[in-house]
Amino acid sequence: DGTVSNFQQASCEGEHRFEVSARENLATYPSSEFGRNAPMPDLTRQAQLREELCQSPTLRYLGGRFDPVGRYSIAPILPPAEAWAAGDRTMLCGVQSTDASGVPLLTTGAAAEQDQAVVAQPGECVFVDDSRSLRLVDCAENHHLETTSIVDLGAVFPEGTPSVEDQDRHLQEACTQAAIDYLDGEENLYQSTLQPYWGTLGQASWIGGSRSVNCSLFHVNADGGFANLNGTARAGREALLIDGQPPAEQPPRNPLREQPVP
């Protein structure tokens, strides 16, 4: 129902679930809506209040660094029901990071100082739904991506916003090597039949404060989309299913020659 309870003030440097950006006194707004005997706003009205009253002050609080598709979302918190009934009309505006169900997650550090990119950790598996939204799942379940690494593009492109083409050029090599390292060798990658995959950051995300992307493993299905994977590629081809089938047998190859030492 949108209510939050058991508030405790915490330092933004430590673990917390909500970072306050502004306080709004709803009592200064029309009494017919927020008067002493008025009910608490429902979820639809809370979403409107977020846009009307929280968006601008929160963007100012963050110094303009906000990735609209990043790890943080702007949210309002109303007083607990008992406090509202007693006349408290203070609404807190702020930012939070939530899971796929909308439950606030523990975060550390002030939001304005954080990389705002949404990334999975190496070894985690990701399902891509029809709306292209990503959610973490157990690797035994149907998934489309197995994460191999996190790449900080800020260290690679310290000046300005990199083009998608520049990101691709760097990530093609970086994510191929990440896949080899993750599977303990190029031969294991070859036998898995999986391919390296990576995301890139758009201009709005970069300007908004995101800097990191994931490298992953995936397989293309017959329709050119993501194949369903089950199991982790780290456990070998015997433990991996691709669209319900073991990885296709790979033809033998000549051993790869070591790179010459300069």
XYZ file of C-alpha atoms in Angstrom:
262
model
C 0.000 0.000 0.000
C 3.032 2.264 -0.217
C 3.470 2.733 3.547
C 6.879 2.586 5.189
C 7.516 2.027 8.891
C 10.317 1.586 11.438
C 12.275 4.667 10.368
C 15.782 5.081 11.705
C 18.128 7.880 10.710
C 21.405 6.621 9.269
C 24.523 8.079 7.727
C 24.522 7.996 3.937
C 28.066 6.654 4.126
C 26.758 3.496 5.778
C 24.015 1.079 4.789
C 20.608 2.638 4.183
C 17.494 2.154 2.057
C 16.391 5.740 1.404
C 18.309 8.984 0.950
C 16.308 12.134 1.680
C 16.616 14.899 -0.901
C 13.831 17.258 0.241
C 10.963 17.676 2.694
C 7.550 18.917 1.604
C 4.798 20.070 3.962
C 1.570 18.953 2.314
C -0.376 21.077 4.793
C 0.509 24.103 2.661
C -1.439 22.603 -0.248
C -5.257 22.693 -0.648
C -6.849 21.669 2.650
C -9.608 19.830 0.810
C -7.026 17.222 -0.204
C -4.573 17.224 2.699
C -6.670 18.677 5.521
C -6.711 17.294 9.040
C -9.423 14.735 8.295
C -8.235 13.859 4.788
C -7.226 10.254 4.032
C -3.672 9.437 3.021
C -3.028 9.690 -0.729
C -3.326 6.370 -2.552
C -0.520 4.928 -4.677
C -1.715 6.697 -7.818
C -1.702 10.076 -6.073
C 1.676 9.319 -4.487
C 3.101 8.750 -7.971
C 1.694 12.119 -9.035
C 3.185 13.807 -5.967
C 6.541 12.290 -6.848
C 6.422 13.978 -10.254
C 4.921 17.241 -8.977
C 6.941 17.782 -5.805
C 9.932 15.422 -5.676
C 11.406 15.358 -9.176
C 12.896 18.858 -9.373
C 14.353 19.140 -5.843
C 15.834 15.657 -6.104
C 17.548 16.452 -9.396
C 18.977 19.606 -7.791
C 20.101 17.562 -4.776
C 21.918 15.140 -7.083
C 23.577 17.968 -8.977
C 21.802 16.892 -12.145
C 23.403 13.431 -12.055
C 20.478 11.044 -12.411
C 20.261 8.138 -14.841
C 16.548 7.623 -15.613
C 17.187 3.927 -16.308
C 19.830 3.508 -13.605
C 19.881 1.853 -10.209
C 18.142 4.690 -8.357
C 14.538 5.849 -8.505
C 12.940 8.986 -7.099
C 10.301 8.223 -4.477
C 8.141 9.927 -1.823
C 7.595 8.683 1.723
C 4.495 9.768 3.624
C 4.194 9.803 7.416
C 3.110 6.553 9.103
C -0.668 6.156 9.333
C -0.730 7.090 13.024
C 1.263 10.267 12.408
C -0.928 11.192 9.437
C -4.047 10.737 11.565
C -2.483 13.027 14.177
C -1.981 15.760 11.574
C 1.575 15.201 10.317
C 1.709 16.133 6.619
C 5.476 15.958 6.064
C 6.382 14.115 2.875
C 9.984 13.054 2.357
C 11.388 13.061 -1.167
C 14.456 11.023 -1.957
C 16.151 8.268 -3.903
C 16.218 4.538 -3.390
C 17.320 1.390 -5.172
C 14.738 -1.394 -5.415
C 14.594 -5.016 -6.489
C 12.337 -6.323 -9.261
C 9.406 -6.381 -6.821
C 9.914 -2.776 -5.759
C 11.352 -3.612 -2.335
C 14.032 -1.073 -1.288
C 17.555 -2.487 -1.199
C 20.405 -1.633 1.122
C 22.864 0.770 -0.493
C 26.049 2.411 0.745
C 27.323 5.917 0.047
C 25.658 9.115 -1.126
C 23.792 8.585 -4.404
C 25.380 11.596 -6.106
C 28.804 9.995 -5.664
C 27.865 6.512 -6.906
C 28.021 4.789 -10.257
C 24.322 4.654 -11.122
C 24.546 1.767 -13.583
C 22.460 -1.348 -13.000
C 24.886 -4.272 -13.108
C 24.889 -7.923 -12.109
C 27.786 -9.560 -10.306
C 30.014 -12.149 -12.023
C 28.385 -15.567 -11.756
C 24.845 -14.186 -11.585
C 22.313 -15.147 -14.247
C 19.852 -12.767 -15.882
C 16.471 -13.285 -17.553
C 15.433 -10.806 -20.260
C 11.646 -10.440 -20.496
C 9.558 -9.328 -23.475
C 9.871 -5.673 -22.449
C 13.690 -6.046 -22.377
C 13.688 -5.657 -18.601
C 16.346 -7.643 -16.761
C 15.913 -9.650 -13.577
C 18.262 -11.881 -11.648
C 17.332 -15.561 -11.461
C 18.897 -18.752 -10.187
C 21.175 -20.125 -12.899
C 19.269 -23.426 -12.768
C 16.179 -21.581 -14.039
C 15.623 -20.305 -17.564
C 17.948 -17.387 -18.196
C 19.508 -15.622 -21.149
C 22.751 -14.164 -19.810
C 25.443 -15.429 -17.464
C 27.518 -12.558 -16.121
C 31.280 -12.817 -16.484
C 32.519 -9.383 -15.376
C 31.815 -5.716 -14.694
C 33.664 -3.163 -16.834
C 34.174 0.402 -15.586
C 34.006 2.464 -18.763
C 34.755 5.620 -16.800
C 38.354 4.487 -16.461
C 38.544 3.774 -20.200
C 36.863 6.994 -21.351
C 37.728 9.677 -18.770
C 36.961 12.570 -21.136
C 33.433 13.121 -22.414
C 30.710 10.690 -23.432
C 31.984 7.781 -25.565
C 30.041 6.774 -28.655
C 28.416 3.357 -28.754
C 30.901 2.424 -31.482
C 33.858 3.321 -29.251
C 32.344 1.334 -26.404
C 31.794 -1.662 -28.694
C 35.386 -1.602 -29.898
C 36.696 -1.719 -26.349
C 34.144 -4.205 -25.036
C 34.566 -6.705 -27.857
C 38.088 -7.400 -26.684
C 37.433 -6.898 -22.971
C 34.372 -9.168 -22.863
C 35.971 -11.888 -24.969
C 38.879 -11.992 -22.528
C 36.444 -11.893 -19.589
C 34.639 -14.942 -21.008
C 37.925 -16.820 -21.411
C 39.004 -15.963 -17.870
C 35.572 -16.799 -16.430
C 35.585 -20.272 -18.014
C 39.278 -20.905 -17.301
C 40.402 -21.036 -20.899
C 39.522 -20.375 -24.514
C 38.909 -24.072 -25.188
C 36.204 -24.166 -22.512
C 34.546 -21.150 -24.123
C 34.674 -22.886 -27.510
C 33.189 -26.092 -26.131
C 30.378 -24.223 -24.355
C 29.192 -22.823 -27.753
C 28.308 -19.596 -25.920
C 29.358 -16.172 -27.147
C 30.459 -13.007 -25.342
C 27.759 -10.368 -24.917
C 27.883 -6.839 -23.515
C 25.757 -3.769 -22.975
C 26.581 -0.147 -23.740
C 25.609 3.165 -22.148
C 23.541 5.796 -23.934
C 24.281 9.489 -23.651
C 21.526 10.135 -21.082
C 22.824 7.356 -18.842
C 26.424 8.558 -19.109
C 25.527 12.167 -18.334
C 23.283 10.879 -15.539
C 26.171 9.179 -13.766
C 26.352 5.591 -15.027
C 29.776 4.243 -15.934
C 29.710 0.439 -15.710
C 28.401 -2.331 -17.957
C 28.325 -6.111 -17.775
C 30.079 -8.662 -19.902
C 28.063 -11.867 -20.186
C 27.685 -15.151 -22.044
C 24.694 -15.921 -24.265
C 23.552 -18.072 -27.168
C 21.542 -17.026 -30.220
C 18.438 -19.117 -30.929
C 17.085 -20.054 -34.356
C 15.004 -16.867 -34.486
C 17.968 -14.611 -33.788
C 16.953 -13.950 -30.178
C 18.226 -15.147 -26.827
C 18.259 -18.907 -26.302
C 17.068 -20.183 -22.924
C 19.990 -21.365 -20.822
C 19.853 -23.665 -17.803
C 22.813 -24.304 -15.541
C 26.080 -22.447 -15.302
C 28.688 -22.604 -18.042
C 31.343 -22.731 -15.335
C 30.311 -26.306 -14.527
C 31.177 -27.465 -18.050
C 29.136 -28.384 -21.100
C 27.733 -31.452 -19.322
C 25.897 -29.197 -16.850
C 24.577 -26.724 -19.449
C 21.364 -26.824 -21.478
C 20.648 -24.512 -24.412
C 16.953 -24.416 -25.317
C 16.626 -27.735 -23.502
C 19.507 -29.445 -25.305
C 23.181 -29.997 -24.435
C 25.629 -27.762 -26.309
C 26.258 -28.974 -29.853
C 29.373 -31.045 -30.336
C 32.197 -28.847 -31.560
C 34.595 -30.016 -34.284
C 38.182 -30.572 -33.133
C 40.602 -27.726 -33.734
C 44.324 -27.365 -33.995
C 45.754 -26.154 -30.674
C 45.924 -22.386 -30.398
C 49.453 -21.089 -30.599
C 50.693 -19.008 -27.720
C 51.170 -15.333 -28.445
C 54.859 -14.550 -29.028
C 56.587 -12.810 -26.177
C 57.790 -9.362 -27.329
